[in-house]
Coordinates of C-alpha atoms in Angstrom, one line a residue:
Chain A
X1 CA 80.3 194.3 65.0
X2 CA 80.5 197.1 67.6
X3 CA 84.0 198.5 67.2
X4 CA 83.4 198.4 63.2
X5 CA 80.4 200.5 63.6
X6 CA 80.6 202.9 65.3
X7 CA 84.0 203.8 65.1
X8 CA 85.1 202.5 61.2
X9 CA 83.2 203.8 58.6
X10 CA 83.0 207.3 58.6
X11 CA 86.6 207.4 59.3
X12 CA 87.4 204.8 56.9
X13 CA 85.1 206.4 54.3
X14 CA 86.7 209.2 54.5
X15 CA 89.7 207.9 54.4
X16 CA 88.9 206.2 51.0
X17 CA 87.6 209.3 49.3
X18 CA 90.9 210.8 50.6
X19 CA 92.1 207.9 48.0
X20 CA 90.0 208.5 45.4
X21 CA 90.9 212.1 45.5
X22 CA 94.4 211.6 44.9
X23 CA 94.0 209.0 41.6
X24 CA 92.3 212.1 39.9
X25 CA 94.7 213.7 39.0
X26 CA 95.8 213.3 35.3
X27 CA 98.8 211.9 35.9
X28 CA 98.2 209.1 38.6
X29 CA 95.3 208.7 36.7
X30 CA 97.6 207.7 33.9
X31 CA 100.2 205.6 35.8
X32 CA 96.9 203.3 37.1
X33 CA 96.1 202.4 34.1
X34 CA 99.1 201.8 32.7
X35 CA 100.0 199.6 35.8
X36 CA 96.6 197.6 35.2
X37 CA 97.7 196.8 31.3
X38 CA 101.4 196.7 31.3
X39 CA 101.4 195.8 27.8
X40 CA 99.7 199.2 27.6
X41 CA 102.4 201.4 26.8
X42 CA 104.7 199.3 24.3
X43 CA 101.4 198.9 22.5
X44 CA 101.1 202.8 22.0
X45 CA 105.0 203.1 21.1
X46 CA 104.4 199.9 18.3
X47 CA 101.8 202.0 17.0
X48 CA 103.1 205.5 16.5
X49 CA 106.7 204.1 15.3
X50 CA 104.7 202.3 12.5
X51 CA 103.0 205.9 11.5
X52 CA 106.2 207.6 11.5
X53 CA 108.3 205.2 10.0
X54 CA 105.0 204.6 7.1
X55 CA 105.4 208.3 6.6
X56 CA 108.9 208.4 6.6
X57 CA 109.1 205.6 3.7
X58 CA 106.1 204.4 1.8
X59 CA 108.4 201.0 1.2
X60 CA 108.0 200.7 5.2
X61 CA 104.0 199.6 4.8
X62 CA 104.2 197.6 1.4
X63 CA 103.0 194.5 3.2
X64 CA 106.5 192.0 1.5
X65 CA 108.0 194.6 4.2
X66 CA 105.9 193.7 7.1
X67 CA 105.9 190.3 6.4
X68 CA 110.1 190.2 6.5
X69 CA 110.2 192.2 9.5
X70 CA 107.6 189.5 11.0
X71 CA 110.5 186.8 10.2
X72 CA 113.0 188.9 11.3
X73 CA 111.7 188.8 14.8
X74 CA 110.7 184.8 14.8
X75 CA 113.8 184.1 16.6
X76 CA 114.5 186.9 18.9
X77 CA 110.4 186.7 19.6
X78 CA 110.4 183.2 20.5
X79 CA 113.7 183.0 23.0
X80 CA 111.7 186.6 24.6
X81 CA 108.6 184.2 26.0
X82 CA 111.5 182.1 27.7
X83 CA 113.4 185.0 28.6
X84 CA 110.0 186.7 30.0
X85 CA 108.5 183.9 32.4
X86 CA 112.1 183.8 33.7
X87 CA 111.8 187.6 34.4
X88 CA 108.9 187.3 35.8
X89 CA 110.2 185.2 38.9
X90 CA 112.3 188.2 39.3
X91 CA 115.2 186.2 37.8
X92 CA 117.3 187.0 34.2
X93 CA 118.6 184.6 31.4
X94 CA 121.6 185.5 30.1
X95 CA 122.6 181.8 28.5
X96 CA 119.5 182.0 26.4
X97 CA 121.4 182.8 23.0
X98 CA 123.8 180.3 23.3
X99 CA 121.5 177.2 24.9
X100 CA 119.6 178.3 21.4
X101 CA 122.9 177.9 19.5
X102 CA 123.9 174.7 21.2
X103 CA 120.4 172.9 20.4
X104 CA 120.7 174.4 16.6
X105 CA 124.3 172.6 16.3
X106 CA 122.6 169.3 18.3
X107 CA 120.0 169.3 15.7
X108 CA 121.5 170.3 12.6
X109 CA 124.9 167.8 13.8
X110 CA 123.0 164.6 14.9
X111 CA 121.1 164.6 11.5
X112 CA 123.7 165.8 8.9
X113 CA 126.6 163.6 10.8
X114 CA 124.8 160.8 11.9
X115 CA 122.3 160.7 9.5
X116 CA 119.4 161.3 12.2
X117 CA 115.7 161.3 11.2
X118 CA 114.3 165.3 11.7
X119 CA 112.2 164.1 14.1
X120 CA 115.3 162.5 16.0
X121 CA 116.8 165.2 15.5
X122 CA 114.6 167.7 17.1
X123 CA 114.1 166.0 19.9
X124 CA 118.1 165.3 20.7
X125 CA 117.5 169.3 20.7
X126 CA 114.7 169.6 22.8
X127 CA 116.3 167.2 24.9
X128 CA 119.6 169.7 25.4
X129 CA 117.4 172.6 25.5
X130 CA 115.5 171.1 29.0
X131 CA 119.0 169.8 30.1
X132 CA 120.2 173.3 29.9
X133 CA 117.2 174.6 31.8
X134 CA 117.1 171.5 34.4
X135 CA 121.1 173.3 34.9
X136 CA 119.5 176.5 35.0
X137 CA 117.2 176.0 37.5
X138 CA 119.3 173.3 39.3
X139 CA 122.2 175.8 40.6
X140 CA 119.4 178.8 41.0
X141 CA 117.1 176.7 43.2
X142 CA 119.2 174.3 45.0
X143 CA 122.4 176.2 45.5
X144 CA 120.3 179.6 45.7
X145 CA 122.5 181.0 43.3
X146 CA 121.5 184.6 42.0
X147 CA 120.0 183.8 38.4
X148 CA 122.2 186.5 37.1
X149 CA 125.8 184.7 38.3
X150 CA 123.8 181.5 36.9
X151 CA 123.2 181.7 33.7
X152 CA 126.6 184.4 33.1
X153 CA 128.1 180.8 33.8
X154 CA 126.7 178.6 31.5
X155 CA 126.5 181.1 28.9
X156 CA 130.2 180.6 28.9
X157 CA 129.7 176.8 29.0
X158 CA 127.0 176.5 26.2
X159 CA 129.0 178.9 24.0
X160 CA 132.2 177.0 24.5
X161 CA 130.4 173.4 25.0
X162 CA 128.7 174.2 21.3
X163 CA 132.4 175.0 19.6
X164 CA 134.1 171.8 21.3
X165 CA 131.1 170.2 19.7
X166 CA 130.7 171.6 16.5
X167 CA 134.4 171.9 15.7
X168 CA 133.6 175.5 14.8
X169 CA 132.1 174.1 11.7
X170 CA 128.6 175.7 10.3
X171 CA 125.9 173.2 8.6
X172 CA 124.6 174.2 5.1
X173 CA 120.5 173.7 5.6
X174 CA 121.1 171.0 2.2
X175 CA 123.0 168.7 4.3
X176 CA 119.7 168.7 6.7
X177 CA 116.3 166.5 6.4
X178 CA 113.5 168.8 5.3
X179 CA 112.0 168.7 8.8
X180 CA 114.5 171.1 10.2
X181 CA 115.0 173.5 7.9
X182 CA 110.9 173.8 7.7
X183 CA 110.1 176.8 9.8
X184 CA 112.2 178.4 7.2
X185 CA 109.3 177.6 4.5
X186 CA 106.7 180.5 3.4
X187 CA 103.3 179.9 2.4
X188 CA 100.7 182.9 1.3
X189 CA 97.8 184.0 3.2
X190 CA 96.3 186.3 0.8
X191 CA 99.2 189.4 -0.1
X192 CA 101.2 188.6 2.7
X193 CA 103.7 185.4 2.8
X194 CA 104.0 183.6 6.5
X195 CA 106.6 181.8 7.2
X196 CA 106.5 178.3 9.5
X197 CA 108.4 180.0 12.2
X198 CA 106.7 183.2 12.9
X199 CA 102.9 180.9 12.9
X200 CA 105.2 178.9 15.3
X201 CA 106.3 182.2 17.3
X202 CA 102.6 183.5 17.3
X203 CA 101.2 179.9 18.7
X204 CA 103.8 179.7 21.7
X205 CA 102.5 183.3 22.0
X206 CA 99.4 182.4 22.5
X207 CA 99.7 179.0 24.4
X208 CA 101.9 180.5 27.0
X209 CA 99.5 183.9 27.8
X210 CA 96.6 181.2 28.0
X211 CA 99.2 179.2 30.9
X212 CA 100.1 182.4 32.3
X213 CA 97.0 184.0 32.9
X214 CA 94.2 180.8 32.8
X215 CA 95.9 178.7 35.1
X216 CA 97.1 178.8 38.4
X217 CA 100.6 177.6 37.4
X218 CA 100.7 181.0 36.1
X219 CA 99.4 182.8 39.3
X220 CA 101.9 180.8 41.3
X221 CA 104.7 182.3 39.5
X222 CA 103.4 185.7 38.8
X223 CA 103.2 185.2 42.9
X224 CA 106.8 183.8 43.6
X225 CA 108.1 186.6 41.0
X226 CA 106.6 188.5 43.1
X227 CA 107.6 188.1 47.0
X228 CA 109.4 184.8 47.0
X229 CA 109.0 184.0 51.0
X230 CA 104.6 185.4 50.8
X231 CA 104.9 182.7 48.1
X232 CA 106.1 180.1 50.1
X233 CA 104.2 180.9 53.5
X234 CA 101.2 181.1 50.8
X235 CA 101.6 177.4 50.4
X236 CA 103.3 177.6 47.0
X237 CA 106.0 174.9 46.6
X238 CA 108.4 178.0 45.2
X239 CA 111.4 176.1 44.0
X240 CA 109.0 173.0 41.8
X241 CA 107.6 176.1 40.4
X242 CA 110.9 177.9 40.0
X243 CA 112.5 174.8 38.3
X244 CA 109.5 174.2 35.9
X245 CA 109.9 177.7 34.6
X246 CA 113.6 177.2 33.9
X247 CA 112.7 173.3 32.3
X248 CA 109.8 175.0 30.0
X249 CA 112.0 178.2 29.3
X250 CA 114.6 175.6 27.9
X251 CA 112.1 173.6 25.5
X252 CA 111.2 176.8 24.6
X253 CA 114.5 178.0 23.4
X254 CA 115.0 174.6 21.2
X255 CA 112.0 175.4 19.7
X256 CA 113.5 179.5 19.0
X257 CA 116.7 176.9 17.7
X258 CA 114.5 175.2 15.5
X259 CA 113.4 178.6 13.8
X260 CA 116.9 179.8 13.7
X261 CA 117.6 176.9 11.8
X262 CA 115.0 177.8 9.4
X263 CA 115.3 181.3 9.1
X264 CA 119.0 181.3 8.4
X265 CA 119.2 177.9 6.5
X266 CA 122.0 176.6 8.3
X267 CA 123.3 176.0 11.8
X268 CA 126.1 178.2 12.6
X269 CA 128.4 177.9 15.9
X270 CA 129.1 181.7 16.2
X271 CA 126.9 184.0 16.7
X272 CA 123.3 184.4 18.1
X273 CA 124.5 184.9 21.9
X274 CA 123.8 188.6 21.1
X275 CA 120.6 187.1 21.2
X276 CA 120.5 186.7 25.1
X277 CA 120.6 190.8 25.4
X278 CA 117.9 191.7 22.4
X279 CA 115.6 188.8 23.9
X280 CA 115.7 191.4 27.5
X281 CA 115.6 193.7 25.6
X282 CA 112.3 193.0 24.2
X283 CA 111.0 191.9 27.3
X284 CA 112.2 195.4 29.0
X285 CA 110.3 196.9 26.4
X286 CA 107.4 195.2 26.0
X287 CA 107.0 196.5 29.9
X288 CA 107.5 194.0 32.4
X289 CA 109.6 194.3 35.6
X290 CA 113.3 193.5 35.8
X291 CA 111.8 193.1 39.4
X292 CA 109.3 189.8 38.4
X293 CA 105.6 189.3 39.4
X294 CA 104.6 191.9 36.9
X295 CA 104.5 192.0 33.4
X296 CA 102.6 190.1 30.0
X297 CA 104.0 187.8 26.8
X298 CA 102.0 190.2 24.8
X299 CA 103.7 193.2 26.4
X300 CA 107.3 190.6 24.9
X301 CA 105.7 190.5 21.5
X302 CA 105.1 194.1 20.9
X303 CA 109.0 194.9 22.8
X304 CA 109.9 192.1 20.5
X305 CA 108.1 193.7 17.1
X306 CA 109.2 197.4 18.0
X307 CA 113.4 196.4 18.1
X308 CA 112.2 195.4 14.7
X309 CA 110.1 198.2 13.6
X310 CA 112.8 200.2 14.8
X311 CA 115.9 198.3 12.8
X312 CA 113.8 198.1 10.0
X313 CA 112.8 201.4 9.9
X314 CA 115.6 203.2 10.6
X315 CA 117.1 201.0 7.7
X316 CA 114.2 201.9 5.6
X317 CA 115.3 205.8 5.9
X318 CA 118.6 205.3 4.9
X319 CA 120.6 205.7 8.7
X320 CA 123.5 203.5 9.5
X321 CA 123.1 200.6 11.9
X322 CA 124.7 202.1 14.5
X323 CA 121.5 204.4 15.1
X324 CA 119.4 201.5 15.2
X325 CA 121.3 200.5 17.9
X326 CA 121.2 204.0 19.4
X327 CA 117.3 204.1 19.2
X328 CA 117.5 200.5 21.1
X329 CA 119.9 201.7 24.2
X330 CA 117.1 205.2 24.1
X331 CA 114.3 203.0 24.2
X332 CA 115.9 200.6 26.8
X333 CA 115.9 203.6 29.5
X334 CA 112.9 205.1 28.6
X335 CA 111.4 201.2 29.0
X336 CA 112.8 201.2 32.3
X337 CA 111.8 204.6 33.2
X338 CA 108.4 203.8 32.7
X339 CA 108.4 200.8 34.6
X340 CA 109.6 202.5 37.6
X341 CA 107.4 205.2 37.4
X342 CA 104.4 203.0 37.2
X343 CA 105.5 200.9 40.3
X344 CA 105.7 204.1 42.6
X345 CA 101.7 203.1 42.4
X346 CA 102.8 200.7 45.1
X347 CA 103.3 203.5 47.9
Chain B
X1 CA 77.9 176.3 68.8
X2 CA 80.1 176.2 70.8
X3 CA 80.0 178.5 73.7
X4 CA 81.4 181.6 73.8
X5 CA 80.4 183.2 76.5
X6 CA 83.6 181.4 79.5
X7 CA 86.0 183.9 79.7
X8 CA 84.9 184.8 83.0
X9 CA 85.4 181.6 84.2
X10 CA 88.8 181.2 82.5
X11 CA 91.1 178.1 82.2
X12 CA 89.0 176.0 84.5
X13 CA 86.5 175.5 82.1
X14 CA 88.6 175.3 79.0
X15 CA 90.7 172.7 80.6
X16 CA 87.2 170.3 80.7
X17 CA 87.4 170.2 77.2
X18 CA 89.3 168.2 74.7
X19 CA 92.1 171.0 73.0
X20 CA 91.6 171.4 69.0
X21 CA 95.5 171.8 68.8
X22 CA 98.2 170.2 71.4
X23 CA 101.8 170.8 71.6
X24 CA 103.5 168.8 73.9
X25 CA 107.6 169.5 74.8
X26 CA 108.5 171.1 71.8
X27 CA 112.1 171.8 71.1
X28 CA 113.9 173.3 68.0
X29 CA 117.4 174.7 68.2
X30 CA 119.0 177.0 65.4
X31 CA 123.1 175.8 66.2
X32 CA 123.6 176.8 69.4
X33 CA 121.1 178.5 70.1
X34 CA 117.6 177.2 71.9
X35 CA 114.9 178.3 70.2
X36 CA 112.3 176.3 72.2
X37 CA 113.2 174.0 75.4
X38 CA 110.4 172.3 76.4
X39 CA 107.6 174.4 75.2
X40 CA 103.5 173.0 75.7
X41 CA 101.1 174.5 75.1
X42 CA 96.6 173.8 74.7
X43 CA 94.2 175.1 72.5
X44 CA 90.5 174.4 73.0
X45 CA 87.6 175.1 70.9
X46 CA 86.1 178.6 70.8
X47 CA 89.0 180.6 72.6
X48 CA 91.8 183.0 72.0
X49 CA 95.6 182.1 73.0
X50 CA 97.1 184.7 73.4
X51 CA 101.6 184.2 73.0
X52 CA 102.8 187.1 74.3
X53 CA 107.2 187.3 75.2
X54 CA 109.7 189.3 74.9
X55 CA 111.5 189.3 71.7
X56 CA 114.1 186.4 71.4
X57 CA 112.0 184.8 73.9
X58 CA 110.3 182.0 71.3
X59 CA 107.2 183.5 70.6
X60 CA 107.3 182.9 66.7
X61 CA 109.4 179.9 66.6
X62 CA 106.8 178.3 68.7
X63 CA 104.0 179.4 65.8
X64 CA 106.4 178.6 63.0
X65 CA 106.5 175.1 64.5
X66 CA 103.0 175.0 65.0
X67 CA 102.3 175.7 61.7
X68 CA 105.0 174.2 59.6
X69 CA 107.1 176.5 58.6
X70 CA 109.5 175.5 61.3
X71 CA 110.2 172.0 62.1
X72 CA 111.0 171.2 65.6
X73 CA 113.5 168.8 66.6
X74 CA 111.7 166.8 69.3
X75 CA 108.0 167.1 70.7
X76 CA 105.0 166.5 69.7
X77 CA 101.7 167.5 67.9
X78 CA 98.4 166.7 68.4
X79 CA 95.5 168.7 66.1
X80 CA 91.9 166.6 67.5
X81 CA 93.8 164.4 69.8
X82 CA 95.1 163.1 66.4
X83 CA 99.4 162.9 66.5
X84 CA 100.8 165.3 63.4
X85 CA 103.6 166.4 62.0
X86 CA 104.1 169.3 59.9
X87 CA 106.8 169.1 56.8
X88 CA 105.6 172.7 55.8
X89 CA 103.2 174.9 55.7
X90 CA 101.1 173.0 53.2
X91 CA 100.6 170.0 56.1
X92 CA 99.6 172.5 58.5
X93 CA 97.0 173.6 55.9
X94 CA 95.7 170.7 55.3
X95 CA 94.7 169.9 58.9
X96 CA 93.1 173.2 59.0
X97 CA 95.5 175.5 60.8
X98 CA 95.7 178.3 59.0
X99 CA 98.7 181.4 59.5
X100 CA 98.5 185.4 59.1
X101 CA 102.2 185.8 59.5
X102 CA 103.7 189.3 59.8
X103 CA 104.9 190.0 57.0
X104 CA 101.4 189.5 55.2
X105 CA 102.2 187.2 53.0
X106 CA 100.2 188.4 50.3
X107 CA 101.4 189.5 47.1
X108 CA 101.4 193.0 46.4
X109 CA 100.7 192.8 42.8
X110 CA 97.7 190.1 42.4
X111 CA 94.4 191.4 43.7
X112 CA 92.4 190.8 46.6
X113 CA 90.6 187.8 45.1
X114 CA 93.8 185.8 43.9
X115 CA 95.6 186.3 47.0
X116 CA 92.3 185.1 48.9
X117 CA 92.8 182.1 46.5
X118 CA 96.3 182.0 46.5
X119 CA 98.3 178.0 46.5
X120 CA 94.4 176.6 46.4
X121 CA 93.4 178.2 42.9
X122 CA 89.8 176.2 41.7
X123 CA 89.7 174.9 38.4
X124 CA 86.2 175.3 36.3
X125 CA 84.2 172.3 35.8
X126 CA 84.3 170.1 33.4
X127 CA 87.5 169.3 31.0
X128 CA 87.9 173.0 30.5
X129 CA 89.0 172.6 34.0
X130 CA 90.6 169.1 33.7
X131 CA 92.2 169.1 31.0
X132 CA 93.1 173.0 29.9
X133 CA 93.1 173.4 33.9
X134 CA 91.7 176.7 33.2
X135 CA 90.6 178.5 36.3
X136 CA 87.8 179.8 37.5
X137 CA 88.5 183.3 37.5
X138 CA 85.1 184.0 38.3
X139 CA 83.6 181.9 40.8
X140 CA 86.7 182.3 43.1
X141 CA 86.0 186.2 42.9
X142 CA 82.7 185.8 43.5
X143 CA 83.5 183.8 46.8
X144 CA 86.2 186.5 47.8
X145 CA 82.9 189.0 48.0
X146 CA 81.2 186.4 50.1
X147 CA 83.9 185.6 52.5
X148 CA 84.3 188.9 53.0
X149 CA 81.2 190.2 53.3
X150 CA 80.8 187.4 55.8
X151 CA 83.5 188.7 58.1
X152 CA 81.6 192.2 57.9
X153 CA 85.2 194.2 56.1
X154 CA 83.0 196.6 54.3
X155 CA 86.0 198.5 52.9
X156 CA 87.0 195.5 50.4
X157 CA 84.3 195.9 47.8
X158 CA 86.5 195.2 44.9
X159 CA 87.9 192.4 45.2
X160 CA 89.8 193.2 41.5
X161 CA 91.7 195.9 43.6
X162 CA 95.7 194.5 43.3
X163 CA 96.8 194.3 47.2
X164 CA 99.8 197.1 46.8
X165 CA 97.3 199.8 46.1
X166 CA 95.2 198.7 49.4
X167 CA 96.3 200.7 53.0
X168 CA 98.1 198.6 55.6
X169 CA 94.6 197.8 58.3
X170 CA 93.0 196.7 54.1
X171 CA 96.1 194.3 53.8
X172 CA 95.6 192.4 56.7
X173 CA 91.7 192.1 56.5
X174 CA 92.9 190.3 53.2
X175 CA 95.3 188.3 55.2
X176 CA 93.1 187.1 57.9
X177 CA 89.9 186.9 55.8
X178 CA 92.6 184.0 53.7
X179 CA 93.0 182.3 57.1
X180 CA 89.3 182.6 58.6
X181 CA 87.9 181.7 54.8
X182 CA 90.1 178.3 54.8
X183 CA 91.1 177.5 58.4
X184 CA 88.8 175.0 59.5
X185 CA 90.0 174.2 63.4
X186 CA 92.5 176.8 64.2
X187 CA 93.8 180.6 62.8
X188 CA 97.7 181.6 64.1
X189 CA 97.6 185.7 63.8
X190 CA 101.1 186.7 64.1
X191 CA 101.5 190.5 65.3
X192 CA 98.3 191.2 63.8
X193 CA 98.5 195.4 64.6
X194 CA 102.1 195.8 65.3
X195 CA 101.6 198.0 61.5
X196 CA 98.3 199.9 62.0
X197 CA 97.5 202.4 63.4
X198 CA 94.7 202.9 66.3
X199 CA 91.1 202.1 64.5
X200 CA 92.2 200.0 61.7
X201 CA 93.4 197.7 65.2
X202 CA 90.3 197.6 66.6
X203 CA 89.1 196.2 63.3
X204 CA 91.1 193.5 63.1
X205 CA 90.7 193.0 67.2
X206 CA 87.3 193.1 65.7
X207 CA 87.7 190.4 63.6
X208 CA 89.2 188.1 65.6
X209 CA 86.4 188.3 68.0
X210 CA 84.1 187.3 65.3
X211 CA 86.2 184.4 64.4
X212 CA 85.9 183.2 67.6
X213 CA 82.3 184.1 68.3
X214 CA 82.3 181.7 64.4
X215 CA 83.8 178.7 66.9
X216 CA 87.4 178.8 65.3
X217 CA 90.0 179.3 67.9
X218 CA 92.6 181.8 67.8
X219 CA 96.0 182.0 68.7
X220 CA 97.4 185.5 68.8
X221 CA 101.4 186.9 69.1
X222 CA 101.7 190.4 70.1
X223 CA 103.7 192.9 71.7
X224 CA 100.8 195.0 72.5
X225 CA 99.2 193.9 76.2
X226 CA 96.3 196.3 76.1
X227 CA 95.2 194.5 72.9
X228 CA 95.6 191.0 74.5
X229 CA 94.1 191.9 77.2
X230 CA 91.4 193.3 75.4
X231 CA 90.9 189.8 73.7
X232 CA 92.4 187.0 74.7
X233 CA 90.8 184.1 76.9
X234 CA 93.6 182.8 78.1
X235 CA 97.2 184.2 77.3
X236 CA 100.6 182.3 77.5
X237 CA 103.9 184.0 79.0
X238 CA 107.2 182.7 76.5
X239 CA 110.0 183.3 78.0
X240 CA 113.7 182.6 77.4
X241 CA 112.7 179.3 75.1
X242 CA 110.1 177.9 78.0
X243 CA 106.5 178.6 78.9
X244 CA 106.9 180.7 82.2
X245 CA 102.7 179.9 82.8
X246 CA 99.5 180.6 81.3
X247 CA 97.2 183.2 82.2
X248 CA 94.2 184.8 82.1
X249 CA 93.2 188.9 81.7
X250 CA 90.5 187.9 84.8
X251 CA 93.8 186.1 87.5
X252 CA 96.6 188.7 86.4
X253 CA 96.5 192.5 85.7
X254 CA 98.6 194.0 82.7
X255 CA 101.7 194.9 85.0
X256 CA 101.5 190.9 86.4
X257 CA 101.7 190.0 83.1
X258 CA 104.7 191.8 81.7
X259 CA 107.0 191.5 85.2
X260 CA 106.3 186.8 84.4
X261 CA 107.2 187.7 80.9
X262 CA 110.4 190.0 81.9
X263 CA 111.0 187.7 84.8
X264 CA 110.8 189.8 87.8
X265 CA 107.8 187.6 88.8
X266 CA 107.4 183.9 88.7
X267 CA 104.1 181.5 88.6

């Protein structure tokens, strides 16, 4: 220990003191706090926007309006969980919306046309989600293709499959067993009406937050997204982790499909594809880094709620839909800028 | 405990003992390029074995084969006399061989404790751990702290700091601590001082001596001759994919070593 004691500590202490002095400036201190709690900035944005929209229009803060926002957010909010898992591994999934629609069509058609009981139809939808996830995961791990390209391809494949399978026909909720539309049913909690879909989404958030934060799988997922090669050298089976992430995401998309059927009381092969971008928006506004390894599902929930609040608040304020889209666009750019700024803590 | 004051008598003493890690005739080719051309190597208890060589001499390939990061085309590996074949880094690890890679293999966004336990996390006891697979974050942090303290790494007190907030030397300390904490038989360090300043280099070299003094043999890959001659008991010289000879800091000078390395002299 001689070297440490003679040459080490005094100089080291000076060095450390320098680092701490550096952290004392208010901006870097804010940055360090944001770096440690990535969900903090979306939380502040959500609170501020709720207050502002509440002041602009007193209908905004009414419980029925707030409950409407949660119901509007349920589908994208659920898809965004899957998107968060994939983005945390430094990937991206453009096919989430298409997988959800395909899965919902399989559920609906299986029940309506083949007369399958609800539980079997759900299982078929879940299998569809898992198969889609497996395909994405297989292409990403075995062929080492960039997730962006893989899911851009599978996005088109799944859209085409959906239209081929459904013949472009919408299945009405009334033609399906009750279980399939169950996610759309609401129940009163005090003065609010909560839908089963919203509760399911929240339970999924709780579950995924636990898995990400408290299990080895979650830690490995962050490590893989952070630095793939480092994770491999640390003995983490990188491809197995990635495959499990894409499979889990596929399963979550199937749940989103179930919620979507309940929400719209129908299964339609059209639309829903732009939900991939909405889910990415929620993740990014929620403070999860597109470069992987950084972020949380709670941030994503906040991000999804922010988008919901903005859309709802702006339309209550009587603004054109175009301005909602404009506002969301600005939010995305601000969120990514903040992420870049926070990441400078590294150097 | 193992006698560590043997270095003055060098190879002779070492060879009278049984090697902990032994490689025989390792061959590794990459297409037409021959990375290793029949390299043998022995590592004895309580010694620091340095591996030196010019760029492309096969140093990195050699240690990658020893640590499971590459699979040799042919040749044998023995750990404590037992024949082994590694299919990945995890296999080498289960045999007690821990590696600190040149690029450190730490996850920047994870904290110090998470990095120390990365890939071998511990769960809380009872159903919470077995059924719900809950990590023992608190326990791992305490153990990480204890391990850093044991290694005399005084500059890392807070194990909840993300590794990216640390200096180069501190990161190196985390990587070395991880290897030392779990390496039951051998610790391999690939260019541990390459990116460090003078003071940080000295700290890492001191860590190497501490590991040896605790009985853990160390394999050290380095370009830096003064560092090699400072801590090594024996020096394995790689040249053009082969072992050009094994020398000791007592038997040869730095100039000799460089001459052997470049082919200007032979053993």
